[in-house]
Coordinates of C-alpha atoms in Angstrom, one line a residue:
X518 CA -45.6 -36.8 -50.7
X519 CA -47.7 -34.4 -52.7
X520 CA -50.3 -34.1 -50.0
X521 CA -47.6 -32.7 -47.6
X522 CA -46.4 -30.0 -50.0
X523 CA -48.4 -27.4 -48.0
X524 CA -46.0 -27.7 -45.1
X525 CA -43.1 -26.4 -47.2
X526 CA -45.2 -23.4 -48.2
X527 CA -45.5 -22.2 -44.6
X528 CA -43.3 -19.2 -43.6
X529 CA -42.8 -20.7 -40.1
X530 CA -40.1 -23.3 -39.5
X531 CA -41.8 -26.6 -38.6
X532 CA -40.1 -29.7 -37.1
X533 CA -42.0 -32.9 -36.3
X534 CA -40.8 -35.7 -34.0
X535 CA -41.6 -39.1 -32.9
X536 CA -40.0 -40.7 -29.8
X537 CA -37.5 -37.9 -29.7
X538 CA -36.3 -38.3 -33.3
X539 CA -37.0 -36.0 -36.1
X540 CA -39.5 -37.2 -38.7
X541 CA -40.0 -34.1 -40.8
X542 CA -38.5 -30.7 -41.5
X543 CA -40.3 -28.2 -43.8
X544 CA -38.4 -25.9 -46.1
X545 CA -38.2 -23.0 -43.7
X546 CA -36.8 -25.2 -41.0
X547 CA -34.2 -26.6 -43.3
X548 CA -33.1 -23.0 -44.1
X549 CA -33.2 -22.0 -40.4
X550 CA -31.0 -24.8 -39.2
X551 CA -29.1 -25.5 -42.4
X552 CA -30.0 -29.2 -42.5
X553 CA -31.9 -31.0 -45.3
X554 CA -34.9 -33.2 -44.7
X555 CA -33.0 -36.3 -45.7
X556 CA -30.2 -35.6 -43.3
X557 CA -32.5 -34.7 -40.4
X558 CA -34.7 -37.7 -40.7
X559 CA -34.3 -40.1 -37.8
X560 CA -31.8 -38.0 -35.9
X561 CA -32.2 -36.7 -32.3
X562 CA -33.8 -33.3 -32.0
X563 CA -30.7 -31.8 -30.3
X564 CA -28.5 -32.6 -33.3
X565 CA -30.7 -30.5 -35.5
X566 CA -31.7 -27.5 -33.3
X567 CA -28.4 -27.5 -31.4
X568 CA -30.0 -25.8 -28.4
X569 CA -30.9 -27.6 -25.2
X570 CA -33.6 -25.1 -24.5
X571 CA -35.4 -26.1 -27.7
X572 CA -34.8 -29.8 -27.1
X573 CA -36.5 -29.4 -23.7
X574 CA -39.3 -27.3 -25.2
X575 CA -40.1 -30.1 -27.7
X576 CA -40.1 -32.7 -24.8
X577 CA -42.4 -30.7 -22.5
X578 CA -44.3 -28.4 -24.8
X579 CA -44.8 -24.6 -24.3
X580 CA -43.6 -21.4 -25.7
X581 CA -40.5 -19.2 -25.5
X582 CA -38.7 -16.4 -27.4
X583 CA -35.0 -16.6 -28.4
X584 CA -32.6 -13.9 -29.7
X585 CA -30.5 -15.5 -32.4
X586 CA -28.1 -13.4 -34.5
X587 CA -30.1 -10.2 -34.0
X588 CA -33.4 -11.9 -34.8
X589 CA -36.3 -12.6 -32.4
X590 CA -37.7 -16.1 -32.8
X591 CA -41.0 -17.2 -31.2
X592 CA -40.8 -21.0 -30.5
X593 CA -43.9 -23.0 -29.8
X594 CA -43.9 -26.7 -29.1
X595 CA -46.7 -29.3 -28.6
X596 CA -46.3 -32.8 -27.3
X597 CA -48.7 -35.7 -27.3
X598 CA -47.7 -39.2 -26.4
X599 CA -44.7 -40.1 -28.6
X600 CA -45.3 -37.3 -31.1
X601 CA -44.1 -33.7 -31.0
X602 CA -44.0 -30.5 -33.1
X603 CA -41.9 -27.4 -32.9
X604 CA -43.0 -24.2 -34.8
X605 CA -40.5 -21.3 -35.0
X606 CA -41.7 -17.9 -36.2
X607 CA -39.5 -14.9 -36.9
X608 CA -41.2 -12.0 -35.0
X609 CA -38.4 -9.5 -35.3
X610 CA -40.5 -7.0 -37.3
X611 CA -43.4 -7.4 -34.9
X612 CA -41.3 -6.7 -31.9
X613 CA -39.7 -3.7 -33.6
X614 CA -43.2 -2.2 -34.2
X615 CA -44.1 -2.8 -30.6
X616 CA -40.9 -1.0 -29.5
X617 CA -41.7 1.9 -31.8
X618 CA -45.2 2.1 -30.3
X619 CA -43.8 2.2 -26.8
X620 CA -41.4 4.9 -27.9
X621 CA -44.1 7.0 -29.4
X622 CA -46.2 6.7 -26.2
X623 CA -43.2 7.9 -24.2
X624 CA -42.7 10.8 -26.6
X625 CA -46.3 11.9 -26.3
X626 CA -46.2 11.6 -22.5
X627 CA -43.1 13.8 -22.4
X628 CA -44.5 16.4 -24.8
X629 CA -47.9 16.8 -23.2
X630 CA -46.7 16.9 -19.6
X631 CA -45.5 20.5 -19.5
X632 CA -48.5 22.3 -21.0
X633 CA -51.0 20.1 -19.1
X634 CA -49.2 20.9 -15.8
X635 CA -49.2 24.6 -16.6
X636 CA -52.9 24.7 -17.5
X637 CA -53.7 22.9 -14.2
X638 CA -51.7 25.6 -12.4
X639 CA -53.5 28.4 -14.2
X640 CA -57.0 27.0 -13.5
X641 CA -56.1 26.4 -9.8
X642 CA -55.0 30.0 -9.5
X643 CA -58.1 31.3 -11.2
X644 CA -60.2 29.7 -8.5
X645 CA -59.2 32.5 -6.1
X646 CA -60.1 36.1 -6.1
X647 CA -57.3 38.3 -7.4
X648 CA -56.8 41.7 -9.1
X649 CA -58.1 41.9 -12.7
X650 CA -54.7 42.5 -14.2
X651 CA -53.3 39.4 -12.5
X652 CA -56.2 37.2 -13.6
X653 CA -55.7 38.4 -17.2
X654 CA -52.1 37.5 -17.0
X655 CA -53.1 33.9 -15.9
X656 CA -55.6 33.7 -18.7
X657 CA -52.9 34.7 -21.2
X658 CA -50.6 32.0 -19.9
X659 CA -53.4 29.5 -20.2
X660 CA -54.0 30.5 -23.8
X661 CA -50.3 30.1 -24.6
X662 CA -50.3 26.6 -23.2
X663 CA -53.5 25.8 -25.1
X664 CA -51.8 26.9 -28.3
X665 CA -48.9 24.5 -27.5
X666 CA -51.4 21.7 -26.9
X667 CA -53.2 22.4 -30.1
X668 CA -49.8 22.3 -32.0
X669 CA -49.0 18.9 -30.3
X670 CA -52.4 17.5 -31.3
X671 CA -51.7 18.6 -34.8
X672 CA -48.3 17.0 -34.7
X673 CA -49.9 13.6 -33.9
X674 CA -50.8 13.4 -37.6
X675 CA -47.3 14.1 -38.9
X676 CA -46.5 10.4 -39.3
X677 CA -49.5 9.9 -41.5
X678 CA -48.9 12.8 -43.9
X679 CA -46.1 14.1 -46.1
X680 CA -43.6 16.4 -44.4
X681 CA -44.8 20.0 -44.8
X682 CA -41.4 21.4 -45.5
X683 CA -41.2 24.9 -46.9
X684 CA -38.7 27.7 -47.2
X685 CA -38.7 30.2 -44.3
X686 CA -36.4 32.6 -42.6
X687 CA -35.1 31.4 -39.3
X688 CA -36.3 34.6 -37.7
X689 CA -39.9 33.4 -38.2
X690 CA -39.3 30.3 -36.1
X691 CA -37.3 32.4 -33.5
X692 CA -40.2 34.8 -33.2
X693 CA -42.7 32.0 -32.6
X694 CA -40.5 30.4 -30.0
X695 CA -39.9 33.6 -28.2
X696 CA -43.6 34.4 -28.1
X697 CA -44.6 31.0 -26.8
X698 CA -41.8 31.1 -24.1
X699 CA -42.4 34.7 -23.0
X700 CA -44.0 33.8 -19.6
X701 CA -41.1 31.4 -18.8
X702 CA -38.5 34.0 -19.8
X703 CA -40.2 36.5 -17.6
X704 CA -40.3 34.1 -14.6
X705 CA -36.6 33.4 -14.9
X706 CA -35.8 37.1 -15.6
X707 CA -34.0 35.9 -18.8
X708 CA -33.9 37.1 -22.3
X709 CA -33.3 35.5 -25.7
X710 CA -30.8 36.8 -28.3
X711 CA -30.6 35.4 -31.8
X712 CA -27.9 35.3 -34.4
X713 CA -27.9 36.1 -38.1
X714 CA -31.0 35.2 -40.1
X715 CA -30.9 32.6 -42.8
X716 CA -33.3 31.0 -45.2
X717 CA -33.8 27.3 -44.4
X718 CA -35.9 24.4 -45.7
X719 CA -37.9 22.7 -43.0
X720 CA -41.3 21.8 -41.6
X721 CA -42.0 25.0 -39.5
X722 CA -43.8 23.2 -36.7
X723 CA -41.0 20.6 -36.3
X724 CA -38.4 23.3 -36.4
X725 CA -40.3 25.1 -33.7
X726 CA -40.6 21.9 -31.6
X727 CA -36.8 21.5 -31.7
X728 CA -36.2 25.2 -30.7
X729 CA -38.7 25.0 -27.9
X730 CA -37.2 21.8 -26.5
X731 CA -33.6 23.2 -26.5
X732 CA -34.5 26.6 -25.2
X733 CA -36.7 25.2 -22.5
X734 CA -33.8 23.0 -21.4
X735 CA -31.5 26.0 -21.3
X736 CA -34.1 27.8 -19.1
X737 CA -34.4 24.8 -16.8
X738 CA -30.7 24.2 -16.3
X739 CA -29.1 27.6 -16.9
X740 CA -28.8 30.2 -14.1
X741 CA -31.7 32.7 -13.7
X742 CA -31.0 36.2 -15.1
X743 CA -28.4 35.0 -17.6
X744 CA -29.4 35.6 -21.3
X745 CA -29.8 32.6 -23.6
X746 CA -28.1 33.0 -26.9
X747 CA -29.2 31.2 -30.1
X748 CA -26.2 31.4 -32.4
X749 CA -26.4 30.7 -36.2
X750 CA -23.7 30.0 -38.8
X751 CA -23.5 28.7 -42.4
X752 CA -21.7 25.4 -42.8
X753 CA -21.6 24.9 -46.5
X754 CA -25.1 24.2 -47.7
X755 CA -26.3 23.6 -44.1
X756 CA -27.2 26.1 -41.4
X757 CA -26.0 25.4 -37.9
X758 CA -28.2 26.6 -34.9
X759 CA -26.8 26.4 -31.4
X760 CA -28.6 27.2 -28.1
X761 CA -26.0 28.4 -25.6
X762 CA -26.5 28.4 -21.8
X763 CA -24.3 29.2 -18.8
X764 CA -25.3 26.1 -16.8
X765 CA -22.8 23.6 -15.2
X766 CA -20.6 21.5 -17.5
X767 CA -22.4 18.3 -18.8
X768 CA -20.3 15.1 -18.8
X769 CA -20.9 12.5 -21.5
X770 CA -23.1 14.7 -23.7
X771 CA -23.6 12.0 -26.3
X772 CA -25.7 9.8 -24.1
X773 CA -28.1 12.7 -23.5
X774 CA -29.6 12.1 -26.9
X775 CA -30.6 8.5 -26.1
X776 CA -34.1 7.6 -25.2
X777 CA -35.1 7.7 -21.5
X778 CA -31.7 9.3 -20.6
X779 CA -31.3 12.4 -18.4
X780 CA -28.1 14.2 -17.4
X781 CA -26.6 13.6 -14.0
X782 CA -27.4 17.2 -13.0
X783 CA -31.1 16.9 -14.1
X784 CA -33.6 17.6 -11.4
X785 CA -37.4 17.2 -11.0
X786 CA -39.5 14.8 -13.0
X787 CA -38.8 14.0 -16.6
X788 CA -38.9 11.1 -19.0
X789 CA -35.5 11.7 -20.6
X790 CA -37.1 11.9 -24.1
X791 CA -36.6 15.6 -24.9
X792 CA -33.2 15.4 -26.7
X793 CA -34.1 12.1 -28.2
X794 CA -37.1 13.8 -29.8
X795 CA -34.8 16.6 -31.0
X796 CA -32.3 14.3 -32.7
X797 CA -35.1 12.2 -34.3
X798 CA -36.7 15.3 -35.8
X799 CA -33.3 16.6 -37.0
X800 CA -32.3 13.3 -38.5
X801 CA -35.7 13.3 -40.3
X802 CA -34.6 16.2 -42.5
X803 CA -31.0 14.8 -42.9
X804 CA -29.3 17.0 -40.3
X805 CA -27.2 16.3 -37.2
X806 CA -27.8 17.1 -33.5
X807 CA -25.2 17.2 -30.8
X808 CA -24.1 18.9 -27.5
X809 CA -20.7 20.1 -26.5
X810 CA -19.0 22.3 -23.8
X811 CA -17.2 25.4 -24.7
X812 CA -14.8 25.9 -21.8
X813 CA -13.4 29.2 -23.1
X814 CA -16.9 30.7 -23.0
X815 CA -18.0 28.6 -20.0
X816 CA -21.2 27.6 -21.9
X817 CA -23.0 24.5 -23.0
X818 CA -24.0 24.4 -26.7
X819 CA -26.8 22.3 -28.0
X820 CA -26.6 22.4 -31.7
X821 CA -28.4 21.1 -34.8
X822 CA -28.1 21.6 -38.6
X823 CA -30.8 22.0 -41.2
X824 CA -30.8 22.6 -45.0
X825 CA -30.0 26.1 -46.0
X826 CA -31.5 27.9 -49.0
X827 CA -29.3 30.3 -51.0
X828 CA -30.4 33.9 -50.3
X829 CA -31.0 35.7 -47.1
X830 CA -27.9 35.9 -44.9
X831 CA -25.7 34.0 -47.3
X832 CA -23.2 35.3 -49.6

């Protein structure tokens, strides 16, 4: 009937019933269950939806979600006397966006935890009387952590603006990382050594974020006093950067890059998001990120690639 044409224009699948028998399917429902209106008319609900959970939902009313062939369907049913209606909506994209929001929240929690904790420690220490040179040292540490926080706040806008990629020498990013980590390096009596310089194409802040994450992991899990090496090499048009530490061998390195995953030897608090963040950033510029154990050297290598630029360090 022409006055019912509106129901076929709905994006949701709609099934109407009377006394447990189907009286109407709209176009979306016909596509969903692969049954025409003519064939469905007068048949039991179960013959059309082919799921006892949906049959029961139509009988009793209510709401549920189903996972069907990789899609998330929100099913809502109403029932009044002999009449019933089932509305099915594909909410896969909505659920994906919710998952991304939860992931972003976890990322922010992970990234802000370290500088906030460090600033708290600095402020608590400054409450006490101490020699002027020691107090100045705490102030310097606080300023370094404030710089990290400022960078993180700036990074919040990355998803809403074009990537700020530019050509830069790796040495520039290495120098920034070493400066920001100087207090942590001193506390662990550890030094950083860097490999050959190369020109690369990347967002400088994101490259720094990757380096800080990998070097901080090496500081956390490597033995105190052992230098941390950042090795570089050209791989065709890509530059490979590896952060090497002398910590214990890591089993199942691939799972470390999954969200909310920490290594079996991990200690202390942590969200397990650090390496997930690294891989996400590196994939953003088209590179790869991985971890492996070099048994000959007795070291763990956490590596990533980024686009190289013909010139410095390349023949």
